[in-house]
Amino acid sequence: MRAVGAIAGVELRRFLRDRSNIFFTFIFPLLLVVVIGAQFGGGASNGRVLLTEAQSSLGEDLQATLTAADVTVDASTADAAAESLARGRADVAIVITAEDAAAYDAGEPVRVEVIQASTNGAQTAAQRVQTALSELATTRAQLAALTGAGAAPDVATQALEAAEEEVPPLQVDVVDVNEISQAFAGVTGFDVGAASQVLLFVFMAALAGSGTLIDARRNGVIARTLAAPVGTGSVVAGQALGRWTIAIFQGAYVMAGTSLLFGVTWGNLPVALLVLAVFAAVAAGFAMVIGSLLDNEGAATGLGVGLSLVLAALGGCMFPQELFPDALRTVSSFTPHGWGYRAFAEVQRHDAGVAEILPHLGVLAAFALGALLLGSLLLRRSLGRAI
Amino acid sequence: MGAVWTIVTKDLQQRLRDKSVLIFSIAVPLALMTVLNLVIPTGADDVELEPVTVAASIDADDELADVVVSSLAGLSVFQVTVADSEDPRAAVDAGDADLGLIIPPGLTEDLRSGTEHSVQMVIGDSAGLSANILIAVTDGLLSEMRARSVSAAAAIEAGLGPEVAAQLAQQEVDAASAITAEAGAASDEQLSAGGALIAGQAGLFLMFTVGFGVLSMVAERESGTLARLRSMPIRPGSIVLAKALGAFVLGVLATSVLLTAGSLLFGVTFGNVGAVGVLVLCAVAAATSLTFIVVRLARTAEQANIVQTILALVLGMSGGAFFPIAASGALGAVLDVNPIAAFTRGLGITAGGGGLSDLTGPVLTLLAFAAVCLLVSRVIPDRGETR
């Protein structure tokens, strides 16, 4: 056990001595989380709409109505709007011409052009635009009717505002018996995304550790360590322990950062940290397998980055696994990310304790144990070949 | 030139032998494209509006409730079947209906008297986009009905008398006030969601592929072979040129393979082969030039690896390799400089039928990026030189 601790200690010291590692492990993931959080997190809106002739009264009224519905509205020209849509940088463009604006001011029928992008949110955003347009039309019709009946324009506006307050709202109250929406009940904004990011980064950063094992093998450090009364199991355990410590620290750090920056709730914190700890052990184990299997750092990094991205996608860390088709959800059960995701989901959304997520932890622990055993077996075999 | 060619061929042979290029530049991105294509719904491309069955519980004598039901049944966009039901929620739960509509008796009377009235819709597991559209349509109908009550209340408020109010409450919304949306044609320079995925992943992994040139340079420096190379009668610039050329060849090959395989596998076309070829050459030049900066920043192969990974991921994410970044104005302009964004933009233009002459913007961006990177790499101090 002392040998394991000593090897882990050396790994950690080597890691900390390289100051660039500190930047890349702790500052970089948080930067990415901030970028992703700003896109999808708490501040995310109900779609992004571009508007031409934003200075006209039609543009201003439309902007006010859409903003009230939490849609982000930006002024643009028709050409720039077309380009932004083509690049997926906005969901919908409303092209108002000078004639449209004049028709609106004159109280005549208006026909604006609405263009949708091929983004996922475009249809919903287009629906919101439609609603905003009919709201504007209704208010215009009401004002016209009131002034037509003899009310002065400013009196009509005030009366309409007062009546809006007075008449009780009438809208559809949606009752959801849909399993998917219920699975997401209790989560807001960036909660799902933050858990996915933790899993993705912890795994990817830990897999980068396979390079140090290859380096140690190439320089004969492993062979010399094994000349002492230390088994391959201890060497792998020591190396993995070093990686595990870094991974868990990084995960906890991203968790703290997302809570502070985006108000992400992690449920019962000790339980969430336990999930992280077991998942980090899986990641460290995978790093040892790759570090023993491959003899080239470049190939190991390639496999590491690729494997962590593919497993993350299959496990639901890029698109929620609740929305997967059944076959794909079965596939996600064969990835550690899939189980990590489900465990975090239970803890975050349903305040689960250790007992509730015991199956998840068990599967993850089995992944970790299997990877560590395979790693030590492969390390022993790797000693027999030239590097 | 002979020396340059010798180094290039030796490097290419070595990369193929250690399989790193095959893993990183071909296998991993193809796997990721396949997985992301499976996992993420590819936008509005393949949305189909399914017929919907609605289980409705309404009072047959209620005039306005009847209007709601007949309006829904009369929708022309997709087929809506409305069936009377005692308990719509149970019907939805049992899977007999996609959507439940519950309008308690007295809607007409409550609207007339300005009393609150609740309308419920129940969505189940089978509810798709059509169900959401029906909810939005119902919401629209209800708000139109409420608008008439508001007009009546406003008439009283404005002192126009009960007769005018009663008249306004009956009046349809004036067609002259209508603001309608006309579906505009989306830009033909738009990549489909699947095309954007392939382009983004090809751009992202291009960054990794060209990194092999830097890695081999730094690795030679570490192992001392660079010093030996320099002692040969070769101009120092030739060694750097050879490494860059190797990276360039790998980048062009890998990106061509990825675009071809991606379009064959996922049925996407990128348009004119010649124009796409020019775009690939410029994008690879931009990516390769970035590695000149990395080679001066990194002291060790491990550091070079990490810096390259970070640059690739930052440029990849901000360039829209995983999801389009919603941005306009100054932020949009900064993102435009990103070579991956320019590459994707260029592919959008060629996919829309654009030729070489339409690619001026993206090509100039890529070449300018390459020039700036080369300039910066001359200015910053070489941290590896001291070793």
Coordinates of C-alpha atoms in Angstrom, one line a residue, chain A residues 160-368:
Chain A
L160 CA -57.4 49.2 -23.2
E161 CA -54.5 49.0 -20.7
A162 CA -57.0 49.1 -17.8
A163 CA -59.2 46.5 -19.4
E164 CA -56.2 44.2 -19.9
E165 CA -55.6 44.3 -16.2
E166 CA -59.2 43.8 -15.3
V167 CA -60.2 40.9 -17.5
P168 CA -58.9 37.6 -16.0
P169 CA -56.4 35.7 -18.2
L170 CA -57.6 32.9 -20.3
Q171 CA -55.1 30.4 -21.6
V172 CA -54.4 26.8 -21.9
D173 CA -53.2 25.1 -18.7
V174 CA -51.0 22.3 -19.9
V175 CA -51.1 19.1 -17.9
D176 CA -48.2 16.9 -18.7
V177 CA -48.4 13.2 -18.2
N178 CA -45.4 12.8 -20.5
E179 CA -42.6 10.7 -18.8
I180 CA -39.9 12.8 -20.4
S181 CA -41.1 16.1 -19.0
Q182 CA -41.7 14.5 -15.6
A183 CA -38.1 13.2 -15.7
F184 CA -36.9 16.8 -16.1
A185 CA -39.3 18.1 -13.4
G186 CA -37.4 20.1 -10.8
V187 CA -34.5 21.0 -13.0
T188 CA -33.9 24.4 -14.4
G189 CA -31.6 25.9 -16.9
F190 CA -28.2 24.6 -16.8
D191 CA -28.5 21.7 -14.3
V192 CA -28.6 18.9 -16.8
G193 CA -25.8 20.5 -18.9
A194 CA -23.6 21.1 -15.9
A195 CA -23.7 17.4 -14.8
S196 CA -22.9 16.4 -18.4
Q197 CA -20.0 18.8 -18.6
V198 CA -18.5 17.4 -15.3
L199 CA -18.7 13.9 -16.7
L200 CA -17.2 14.8 -20.0
F201 CA -14.3 16.9 -18.7
V202 CA -13.4 14.6 -15.8
F203 CA -13.1 11.7 -18.2
M204 CA -11.3 13.6 -20.9
A205 CA -8.7 15.1 -18.5
A206 CA -8.1 11.7 -16.8
L207 CA -7.6 10.0 -20.1
A208 CA -4.9 12.6 -20.9
G209 CA -3.0 10.8 -18.1
S210 CA -2.4 7.8 -20.3
G211 CA 0.5 9.8 -21.8
T212 CA 2.4 9.9 -18.5
L213 CA 2.2 6.1 -18.2
I214 CA 3.6 5.7 -21.8
D215 CA 6.3 8.2 -20.9
A216 CA 7.2 6.3 -17.7
R217 CA 7.3 3.0 -19.7
R218 CA 9.5 4.5 -22.4
N219 CA 12.0 5.9 -19.9
G220 CA 12.2 2.6 -18.1
V221 CA 10.7 4.0 -14.9
I222 CA 8.1 1.2 -14.8
A223 CA 10.6 -1.5 -15.5
R224 CA 12.8 -0.2 -12.7
T225 CA 9.9 0.1 -10.3
L226 CA 9.0 -3.5 -11.0
A227 CA 12.5 -4.6 -10.2
A228 CA 11.7 -3.6 -6.6
P229 CA 9.3 -5.8 -4.7
V230 CA 6.3 -4.0 -6.2
G231 CA 3.7 -5.8 -8.4
T232 CA 2.1 -4.5 -11.6
G233 CA -1.2 -4.1 -9.7
S234 CA 0.4 -1.7 -7.3
V235 CA 2.0 0.3 -10.1
V236 CA -1.3 0.6 -12.0
A237 CA -3.1 1.4 -8.7
G238 CA -0.5 4.1 -7.8
Q239 CA -0.6 5.7 -11.3
A240 CA -4.4 5.5 -11.3
L241 CA -4.6 7.0 -7.7
G242 CA -2.7 10.0 -8.9
R243 CA -5.0 10.5 -11.9
W244 CA -8.0 9.9 -9.7
T245 CA -7.0 12.6 -7.3
I246 CA -6.6 15.1 -10.1
A247 CA -9.9 14.1 -11.7
I248 CA -11.9 14.3 -8.6
F249 CA -10.5 17.6 -7.7
Q250 CA -11.2 18.9 -11.2
G251 CA -14.8 17.6 -11.1
A252 CA -15.5 19.1 -7.6
Y253 CA -14.0 22.4 -8.9
V254 CA -16.3 22.5 -11.9
M255 CA -19.3 21.6 -9.7
A256 CA -18.4 24.5 -7.3
G257 CA -17.9 26.8 -10.3
T258 CA -21.2 26.0 -11.9
S259 CA -23.1 26.4 -8.6
L260 CA -21.6 29.8 -8.1
L261 CA -21.8 31.1 -11.7
F262 CA -25.1 29.6 -12.8
G263 CA -26.8 28.6 -9.6
V264 CA -26.7 24.9 -10.6
T265 CA -28.1 22.7 -7.8
W266 CA -26.3 19.4 -7.2
G267 CA -28.8 17.8 -4.8
N268 CA -27.3 16.1 -1.8
L269 CA -23.7 17.3 -2.0
P270 CA -21.9 14.3 -0.4
V271 CA -23.9 11.9 -2.6
A272 CA -23.1 13.9 -5.7
L273 CA -19.4 13.9 -4.7
L274 CA -19.6 10.1 -4.2
V275 CA -20.9 9.7 -7.8
L276 CA -18.1 11.9 -9.0
A277 CA -15.5 9.9 -7.0
V278 CA -16.6 6.5 -8.5
F279 CA -16.9 8.0 -12.0
A280 CA -13.4 9.5 -11.6
A281 CA -12.1 6.0 -10.7
V282 CA -13.6 4.6 -13.9
A283 CA -11.8 7.4 -15.9
A284 CA -8.5 6.8 -14.2
G285 CA -8.8 3.0 -14.9
F286 CA -9.5 3.7 -18.6
A287 CA -6.4 6.0 -18.7
M288 CA -4.3 3.0 -17.4
V289 CA -5.7 0.7 -20.1
I290 CA -4.9 3.1 -22.9
G291 CA -1.5 3.9 -21.4
S292 CA -0.6 0.2 -21.3
L293 CA -2.1 -0.7 -24.6
L294 CA -0.6 2.0 -26.9
D295 CA 3.1 2.9 -27.2
N296 CA 2.7 6.3 -28.7
E297 CA 1.5 9.5 -26.9
G298 CA 0.0 11.0 -30.0
A299 CA -2.2 7.9 -30.7
A300 CA -3.0 7.7 -26.9
T301 CA -4.2 11.3 -26.9
G302 CA -6.2 10.7 -30.1
L303 CA -7.9 7.6 -28.7
G304 CA -8.4 9.4 -25.4
V305 CA -10.1 12.5 -26.8
G306 CA -12.1 10.4 -29.3
L307 CA -13.2 7.8 -26.7
S308 CA -14.3 10.5 -24.2
L309 CA -16.3 12.4 -26.8
V310 CA -17.9 9.3 -28.3
L311 CA -18.7 7.8 -24.8
A312 CA -20.0 11.2 -23.7
A313 CA -22.3 11.5 -26.7
L314 CA -23.6 7.9 -26.3
G315 CA -24.0 8.4 -22.5
G316 CA -26.2 11.4 -23.0
C317 CA -23.7 14.2 -22.1
M318 CA -24.2 16.0 -25.4
F319 CA -28.0 15.5 -25.8
P320 CA -30.1 14.3 -22.9
Q321 CA -30.5 10.5 -22.9
E322 CA -34.1 10.8 -21.9
L323 CA -34.8 12.0 -25.5
F324 CA -32.9 9.0 -27.0
P325 CA -34.7 6.3 -29.0
D326 CA -35.0 3.1 -27.1
A327 CA -32.2 1.2 -28.9
L328 CA -29.8 4.1 -28.2
R329 CA -30.8 4.2 -24.6
T330 CA -29.9 0.6 -24.3
V331 CA -26.5 1.4 -25.8
S332 CA -26.0 4.2 -23.3
S333 CA -26.2 1.5 -20.5
F334 CA -22.9 0.1 -21.8
T335 CA -21.1 3.4 -21.2
P336 CA -19.9 4.7 -17.8
H337 CA -21.2 8.1 -18.8
G338 CA -24.7 6.7 -19.2
W339 CA -24.6 5.5 -15.6
G340 CA -22.9 8.6 -14.3
Y341 CA -25.6 10.7 -16.0
R342 CA -28.4 8.7 -14.5
A343 CA -26.9 8.8 -11.1
F344 CA -26.4 12.6 -11.3
A345 CA -30.0 12.9 -12.6
E346 CA -31.4 11.0 -9.6
V347 CA -29.4 13.1 -7.1
Q348 CA -30.0 16.5 -8.8
R349 CA -33.7 16.1 -9.8
H350 CA -35.1 13.7 -7.1
D351 CA -32.7 14.4 -4.2
A352 CA -31.8 10.7 -4.2
G353 CA -29.6 9.3 -1.4
V354 CA -26.9 6.7 -1.6
A355 CA -29.5 3.8 -1.3
E356 CA -31.4 5.0 -4.4
I357 CA -28.3 5.2 -6.6
L358 CA -26.7 2.1 -5.3
P359 CA -27.2 0.2 -8.6
H360 CA -25.6 3.1 -10.5
L361 CA -22.7 3.2 -8.2
G362 CA -22.3 -0.6 -8.4
V363 CA -22.1 -0.6 -12.1
L364 CA -19.6 2.3 -12.1
A365 CA -17.5 0.5 -9.5
A366 CA -17.6 -2.6 -11.7
F367 CA -16.4 -0.5 -14.7
A368 CA -13.6 0.9 -12.5

